[in-house]
Amino acid sequence: MARTDAIVLGAGIVGTSIALHLAKRGLAVALVDRAGVGEQTSFGNAGIIEGNTIFPPAFPTDFGALARIALKRAGEANYHFPFLPQIAPWLLAFRAASRPRHLVETARLIRPFYARAAAEHEALLAESGGAHFLRKTGWLKVYRSERGFKALQAEFDLAAQFGLRLQTLDTAGAQALEPSLNPVFAHAVFWPQAASVSNPLGVTRSYAARFAKLGGVTVSGDARSLHRAGNRWRVETNEGGVDAPEVVVALGPWAPDLLNTLGLKLPLMVKRGYHRHFRSDGNAALSRPVLDAGVGYVITPMEMGIRMTTGIEFAARDAAPSPVQFDRIMPKARELFPLGERADDKTWLGSRPCFPDSRPVIGPAPGFAGLWLAIGHAHWGLTLGPATGRMIAEMMAGEAPFCDPAPYRAERFL
Ligand SMILES: Cc1cc2nc3c(=O)[nH]c(=O)nc-3n(C[C@H](O)[C@H](O)[C@H](O)COP(=O)(O)OP(=O)(O)OC[C@H]3O[C@@H](n4cnc5c(N)ncnc54)[C@H](O)[C@@H]3O)c2cc1C
């Protein structure tokens, strides 16, 4: 292979966006994946570009919610009992990071990064010919209980401080936006600045096609073959060895498979999640993603039908699928929206790569010259892919990053 300036390992939305941003800066880049571009976690998400995120998902404090989860009756969470001892230290750290004071600190830290998320996507979609995937129709969250709605006050206060727009709506107000929703909820919140895409795989593929047009090369190979070769990094691919002075690890939930062998142990766990597609009954339709907050699922209009994504499942990344949350969710979901027949015959399973403080790690790998990390985007990797690509490309090029990278340093765990 000709001269390569940088290798990017992992062609999900994060790695592909990084490769594209590096290629835009004139670097010769090899993007390496063992599967097809965008076919793993980045394939199956709810398609929401959520630049409005204020608080990251938090460990529940409500006793009722905890009891429902423990008794395996919750739509929002499931767990594999034998996995609990393994994940217990991570869960304790996650619970500590979920204390109200820490959540507010996190909200302030992550704001500048999230604030650029939608604009960065829009720019890449425009230059990649993928603008047709983008819907700037916001995100609607519906609340069935007074308690769930009242608990949002802290979020509303911070939204006002951050200058984020939102509208609180009653049932009729929400139905004016989404006429097919049934009145099984009393309150809704409309976040007009959120966007969504109608095909997340199509988005990543558009970015990969743009990368190729700029001279970038995508090759099939196993990232675990990465090793030092003199003062360069080398990875074995189906087209022979590729070496470069700099390499970016963007392996999503598989990052530990490589980093552990290098001796870099970071507390990356997964929150698994599922999706299924449905047709709508009759003329029912949706124009935007809808979160049924107390029940714990999202329905989003996609090119493939209405995609329903579940909340989280704590289980080993490679354990067999156990999509029991659908049994808990479906009766409630059918109450809210007239879902028809299944539009697919397979339930998709993906793994959100998560650090306990809900912030990704983006930046140089401590102690490894030329090794960079872009992992752990958790619930918001689709949202943050292009902003991550820009931030890390700016750092690698020695430019001032568009926002302070300090909250994303790996050192916070070492
Ligand atoms: C149910 C669900 C709903 C979600 N909804 C949203 C949403 O609405 N909005 C949002 O912003 N985010 C959402 N997310 C999160 C988002 O999908 C992820 O954060 C994001 O896809 C992570 O992207 P990534 O590029 O880091 O990982 P991936 O997309 O998994 O990419 C990693 C790549 O590494 C490759 N790889 C792994 N191991 C090797 C190896 N040894 N050699 C070579 N290649 C390897 C894989 O093949 C893969 O292509 C959701 C996630 C789930 C599960």
Short mmCIF file of C-alpha atoms in Angstrom, two decimals, residues 211-365:
data_model
loop_
_atom_site.label_atom_id
_atom_site.label_comp_id
_atom_site.label_asym_id
_atom_site.label_seq_id
_atom_site.Cartn_x
_atom_site.Cartn_y
_atom_site.Cartn_z
CA PHE A 211 -13.84 9.64 2.27
CA ALA A 212 -13.12 7.42 -0.75
CA LYS A 213 -13.63 10.37 -3.12
CA LEU A 214 -10.95 12.25 -1.19
CA GLY A 215 -8.52 9.37 -1.74
CA GLY A 216 -9.18 7.48 1.51
CA VAL A 217 -8.82 3.71 1.45
CA THR A 218 -11.11 1.28 3.30
CA VAL A 219 -9.64 -2.17 3.91
CA SER A 220 -10.71 -5.35 5.60
CA GLY A 221 -8.55 -6.45 8.51
CA ASP A 222 -8.43 -7.38 12.17
CA ALA A 223 -7.55 -4.50 14.48
CA ARG A 224 -6.18 -6.93 17.05
CA SER A 225 -3.14 -7.41 14.82
CA LEU A 226 -1.98 -3.87 15.63
CA HIS A 227 1.63 -3.73 16.79
CA ARG A 228 4.66 -1.47 16.84
CA ALA A 229 6.96 -1.73 13.82
CA GLY A 230 9.94 0.51 14.51
CA ASN A 231 8.59 3.96 15.17
CA ARG A 232 5.33 3.25 13.31
CA TRP A 233 2.16 1.27 13.98
CA ARG A 234 1.31 -1.66 11.76
CA VAL A 235 -1.93 -3.59 11.21
CA GLU A 236 -2.37 -6.70 9.06
CA THR A 237 -5.15 -6.49 6.47
CA ASN A 238 -6.47 -8.65 3.62
CA GLU A 239 -4.38 -6.46 1.35
CA GLY A 240 -1.17 -6.87 3.33
CA GLY A 241 0.36 -4.92 6.22
CA VAL A 242 -0.43 -1.22 6.53
CA ASP A 243 1.77 0.99 8.64
CA ALA A 244 1.57 4.62 9.69
CA PRO A 245 2.98 6.91 12.36
CA GLU A 246 -0.49 7.49 13.86
CA VAL A 247 -3.40 5.22 14.55
CA VAL A 248 -6.86 5.95 15.94
CA VAL A 249 -8.81 3.30 17.85
CA ALA A 250 -12.53 3.72 17.10
CA LEU A 251 -13.65 0.17 17.78
CA GLY A 252 -16.76 1.07 19.79
CA PRO A 253 -17.71 -1.79 22.14
CA TRP A 254 -14.79 -3.92 20.85
CA ALA A 255 -12.09 -1.43 21.89
CA PRO A 256 -11.07 -3.47 24.98
CA ASP A 257 -10.24 -6.46 22.74
CA LEU A 258 -7.29 -4.45 21.46
CA LEU A 259 -6.53 -2.07 24.33
CA ASN A 260 -6.35 -4.80 26.99
CA THR A 261 -3.68 -6.60 24.96
CA LEU A 262 -1.71 -3.33 24.83
CA GLY A 263 -2.00 -3.08 28.63
CA LEU A 264 -4.36 -0.09 28.51
CA LYS A 265 -7.26 -0.98 30.80
CA LEU A 266 -10.16 1.45 30.73
CA PRO A 267 -13.57 0.90 32.40
CA LEU A 268 -15.55 0.43 29.19
CA MET A 269 -18.73 -1.62 29.60
CA VAL A 270 -21.72 -2.06 27.34
CA LYS A 271 -25.37 -1.24 27.67
CA ARG A 272 -26.98 -3.51 25.14
CA GLY A 273 -30.10 -2.52 23.21
CA TYR A 274 -32.41 -4.02 20.60
CA HIS A 275 -34.54 -2.89 17.70
CA ARG A 276 -37.41 -4.19 15.63
CA HIS A 277 -39.27 -2.64 12.70
CA PHE A 278 -43.03 -2.41 12.34
CA ARG A 279 -45.48 -1.20 9.76
CA SER A 280 -48.12 1.32 10.83
CA ASP A 281 -51.76 0.41 10.91
CA GLY A 282 -53.84 2.22 8.28
CA ASN A 283 -52.62 5.74 7.61
CA ALA A 284 -50.88 6.17 10.95
CA ALA A 285 -47.53 7.94 10.60
CA LEU A 286 -44.76 9.59 12.60
CA SER A 287 -42.71 12.63 11.60
CA ARG A 288 -40.04 12.40 14.31
CA PRO A 289 -38.68 10.12 17.06
CA VAL A 290 -40.99 9.72 20.06
CA LEU A 291 -39.80 8.61 23.51
CA ASP A 292 -42.37 6.98 25.78
CA ALA A 293 -40.46 8.11 28.85
CA GLY A 294 -41.93 6.09 31.71
CA VAL A 295 -42.13 2.90 29.65
CA GLY A 296 -38.62 3.07 28.20
CA TYR A 297 -38.53 2.80 24.41
CA VAL A 298 -38.28 5.03 21.34
CA ILE A 299 -40.24 4.75 18.10
CA THR A 300 -38.67 6.44 15.08
CA PRO A 301 -39.77 6.60 11.46
CA MET A 302 -37.09 4.97 9.29
CA GLU A 303 -36.88 4.00 5.64
CA MET A 304 -37.44 0.41 6.80
CA GLY A 305 -40.62 1.15 8.81
CA ILE A 306 -41.22 2.32 12.36
CA ARG A 307 -38.09 1.35 14.29
CA MET A 308 -38.64 0.56 17.96
CA THR A 309 -35.49 0.66 20.09
CA THR A 310 -35.34 -0.66 23.63
CA GLY A 311 -33.70 0.78 26.70
CA ILE A 312 -30.65 -0.88 28.19
CA GLU A 313 -29.59 -4.40 29.03
CA PHE A 314 -26.66 -5.18 31.31
CA ALA A 315 -25.17 -8.38 29.93
CA ALA A 316 -21.86 -9.57 28.52
CA ARG A 317 -21.30 -8.05 25.09
CA ASP A 318 -21.16 -11.43 23.39
CA ALA A 319 -23.89 -13.21 25.39
CA ALA A 320 -26.84 -14.61 23.43
CA PRO A 321 -29.64 -12.11 22.72
CA SER A 322 -32.51 -11.99 25.24
CA PRO A 323 -35.01 -9.46 23.85
CA VAL A 324 -37.48 -9.83 26.73
CA GLN A 325 -38.00 -6.07 26.99
CA PHE A 326 -40.25 -6.20 23.93
CA ASP A 327 -42.70 -8.38 25.88
CA ARG A 328 -42.88 -5.67 28.54
CA ILE A 329 -43.05 -2.76 26.10
CA MET A 330 -45.34 -3.95 23.32
CA PRO A 331 -48.74 -3.66 25.06
CA LYS A 332 -47.91 -0.08 26.13
CA ALA A 333 -46.47 0.82 22.73
CA ARG A 334 -49.59 -0.37 20.96
CA GLU A 335 -51.63 1.82 23.31
CA LEU A 336 -49.63 4.87 22.23
CA PHE A 337 -49.27 4.30 18.49
CA PRO A 338 -51.11 1.98 16.07
CA LEU A 339 -48.23 -0.36 15.28
CA GLY A 340 -49.01 -2.95 12.62
CA GLU A 341 -47.21 -6.11 11.54
CA ARG A 342 -43.47 -6.67 11.97
CA ALA A 343 -41.56 -5.29 8.99
CA ASP A 344 -38.51 -7.49 9.63
CA ASP A 345 -37.98 -11.07 10.73
CA LYS A 346 -34.96 -10.59 12.96
CA THR A 347 -34.42 -8.66 16.20
CA TRP A 348 -31.28 -6.53 16.03
CA LEU A 349 -28.93 -6.40 19.03
CA GLY A 350 -26.28 -3.74 19.56
CA SER A 351 -23.97 -2.69 22.39
CA ARG A 352 -23.61 0.92 23.47
CA PRO A 353 -19.97 1.37 24.55
CA CYS A 354 -20.12 3.22 27.89
CA PHE A 355 -17.81 4.71 30.49
CA PRO A 356 -19.30 5.14 33.97
CA ASP A 357 -19.25 8.95 33.75
CA SER A 358 -21.11 8.78 30.39
CA ARG A 359 -18.38 10.75 28.61
CA PRO A 360 -16.39 9.25 25.72
CA VAL A 361 -12.61 9.04 25.72
CA ILE A 362 -11.23 11.17 22.89
CA GLY A 363 -7.57 12.06 22.55
CA PRO A 364 -4.07 10.61 22.81
CA ALA A 365 -3.61 7.24 24.54
#
